[in-house]
């Protein structure tokens, strides 16, 4: 699991507390379950930091993608029939994007 972020807007001097600031964080996990477990913990850390510093906070969640589940049988079938029809073929790493997920 990975939590990474940056400050995209804040004050201009270290000795002046800004009225507002904005942070952007990405939270990643290997599975959707990982994210379901991790996101509330990260949000709790943000809330604790806001409370400790006497600030308020709000979060906006972006899109959440489920992990890609590769369907090897479908990939092989797609390749076999594509070749039989004289269609172009692709490397197996590219065919992975034709996976059927969830």
GROMACS .gro file of C-alpha atoms in nm:
model
  102
    1UNK     CA    1   0.000   0.000   0.000
    2UNK     CA    2   0.121   0.349  -0.083
    3UNK     CA    3   0.017   0.689   0.050
    4UNK     CA    4   0.180   0.983  -0.124
    5UNK     CA    5   0.093   1.348  -0.140
    6UNK     CA    6   0.196   1.705  -0.198
    7UNK     CA    7   0.099   2.052  -0.078
    8UNK     CA    8  -0.044   2.229  -0.383
    9UNK     CA    9  -0.150   2.554  -0.215
   10UNK     CA   10  -0.054   2.714   0.115
   11UNK     CA   11   0.106   3.025   0.256
   12UNK     CA   12   0.407   3.204   0.116
   13UNK     CA   13   0.607   3.257   0.437
   14UNK     CA   14   0.693   3.004   0.708
   15UNK     CA   15   0.613   3.240   0.996
   16UNK     CA   16   0.261   3.326   0.873
   17UNK     CA   17  -0.014   3.068   0.910
   18UNK     CA   18  -0.221   3.065   0.589
   19UNK     CA   19  -0.598   3.094   0.601
   20UNK     CA   20  -0.633   2.789   0.378
   21UNK     CA   21  -0.413   2.522   0.230
   22UNK     CA   22  -0.468   2.234  -0.008
   23UNK     CA   23  -0.304   1.895  -0.014
   24UNK     CA   24  -0.348   1.627  -0.277
   25UNK     CA   25  -0.292   1.267  -0.176
   26UNK     CA   26  -0.308   0.941  -0.367
   27UNK     CA   27  -0.379   0.625  -0.176
   28UNK     CA   28  -0.304   0.299  -0.352
   29UNK     CA   29  -0.340  -0.065  -0.260
   30UNK     CA   30  -0.308  -0.396  -0.437
   31UNK     CA   31  -0.678  -0.470  -0.398
   32UNK     CA   32  -1.002  -0.279  -0.345
   33UNK     CA   33  -1.018  -0.438   0.002
   34UNK     CA   34  -0.679  -0.287   0.083
   35UNK     CA   35  -0.818   0.056  -0.002
   36UNK     CA   36  -1.137  -0.006   0.195
   37UNK     CA   37  -0.917  -0.072   0.499
   38UNK     CA   38  -0.658   0.200   0.440
   39UNK     CA   39  -0.864   0.504   0.338
   40UNK     CA   40  -1.043   0.544   0.676
   41UNK     CA   41  -0.708   0.519   0.857
   42UNK     CA   42  -0.554   0.790   0.638
   43UNK     CA   43  -0.861   1.011   0.682
   44UNK     CA   44  -0.833   0.964   1.061
   45UNK     CA   45  -0.470   1.084   1.045
   46UNK     CA   46  -0.577   1.394   0.852
   47UNK     CA   47  -0.858   1.463   1.101
   48UNK     CA   48  -0.621   1.422   1.397
   49UNK     CA   49  -0.370   1.663   1.243
   50UNK     CA   50  -0.645   1.918   1.179
   51UNK     CA   51  -0.776   1.887   1.534
   52UNK     CA   52  -0.427   1.911   1.686
   53UNK     CA   53  -0.357   2.232   1.494
   54UNK     CA   54  -0.699   2.388   1.555
   55UNK     CA   55  -0.802   2.366   1.190
   56UNK     CA   56  -1.096   2.226   1.002
   57UNK     CA   57  -1.068   1.998   0.704
   58UNK     CA   58  -1.271   1.841   0.430
   59UNK     CA   59  -1.188   1.564   0.189
   60UNK     CA   60  -1.288   1.502  -0.169
   61UNK     CA   61  -1.255   1.151  -0.300
   62UNK     CA   62  -1.161   1.089  -0.659
   63UNK     CA   63  -1.223   0.781  -0.865
   64UNK     CA   64  -1.139   0.447  -0.716
   65UNK     CA   65  -1.040   0.166  -0.949
   66UNK     CA   66  -1.057  -0.200  -0.864
   67UNK     CA   67  -0.756  -0.416  -0.932
   68UNK     CA   68  -0.722  -0.565  -1.278
   69UNK     CA   69  -0.799  -0.936  -1.289
   70UNK     CA   70  -0.642  -1.102  -1.591
   71UNK     CA   71  -0.849  -1.360  -1.777
   72UNK     CA   72  -0.589  -1.585  -1.940
   73UNK     CA   73  -0.845  -1.806  -2.116
   74UNK     CA   74  -1.018  -1.506  -2.276
   75UNK     CA   75  -0.684  -1.360  -2.388
   76UNK     CA   76  -0.580  -1.689  -2.553
   77UNK     CA   77  -0.920  -1.722  -2.723
   78UNK     CA   78  -0.906  -1.363  -2.848
   79UNK     CA   79  -0.558  -1.418  -2.992
   80UNK     CA   80  -0.651  -1.752  -3.155
   81UNK     CA   81  -0.961  -1.618  -3.328
   82UNK     CA   82  -0.790  -1.293  -3.426
   83UNK     CA   83  -0.515  -1.489  -3.601
   84UNK     CA   84  -0.769  -1.720  -3.767
   85UNK     CA   85  -0.951  -1.416  -3.908
   86UNK     CA   86  -0.627  -1.262  -4.032
   87UNK     CA   87  -0.647  -0.976  -3.785
   88UNK     CA   88  -0.335  -0.818  -3.643
   89UNK     CA   89  -0.193  -0.968  -3.327
   90UNK     CA   90  -0.058  -0.800  -3.019
   91UNK     CA   91   0.201  -0.883  -2.760
   92UNK     CA   92   0.060  -1.064  -2.459
   93UNK     CA   93   0.147  -0.769  -2.234
   94UNK     CA   94  -0.082  -0.549  -2.442
   95UNK     CA   95  -0.355  -0.813  -2.448
   96UNK     CA   96  -0.360  -0.798  -2.069
   97UNK     CA   97  -0.563  -0.480  -2.104
   98UNK     CA   98  -0.845  -0.686  -2.254
   99UNK     CA   99  -0.886  -0.854  -1.918
  100UNK     CA  100  -1.230  -0.907  -1.780
  101UNK     CA  101  -1.241  -0.766  -1.430
  102UNK     CA  102  -1.503  -0.795  -1.161
   0.00000   0.00000   0.00000
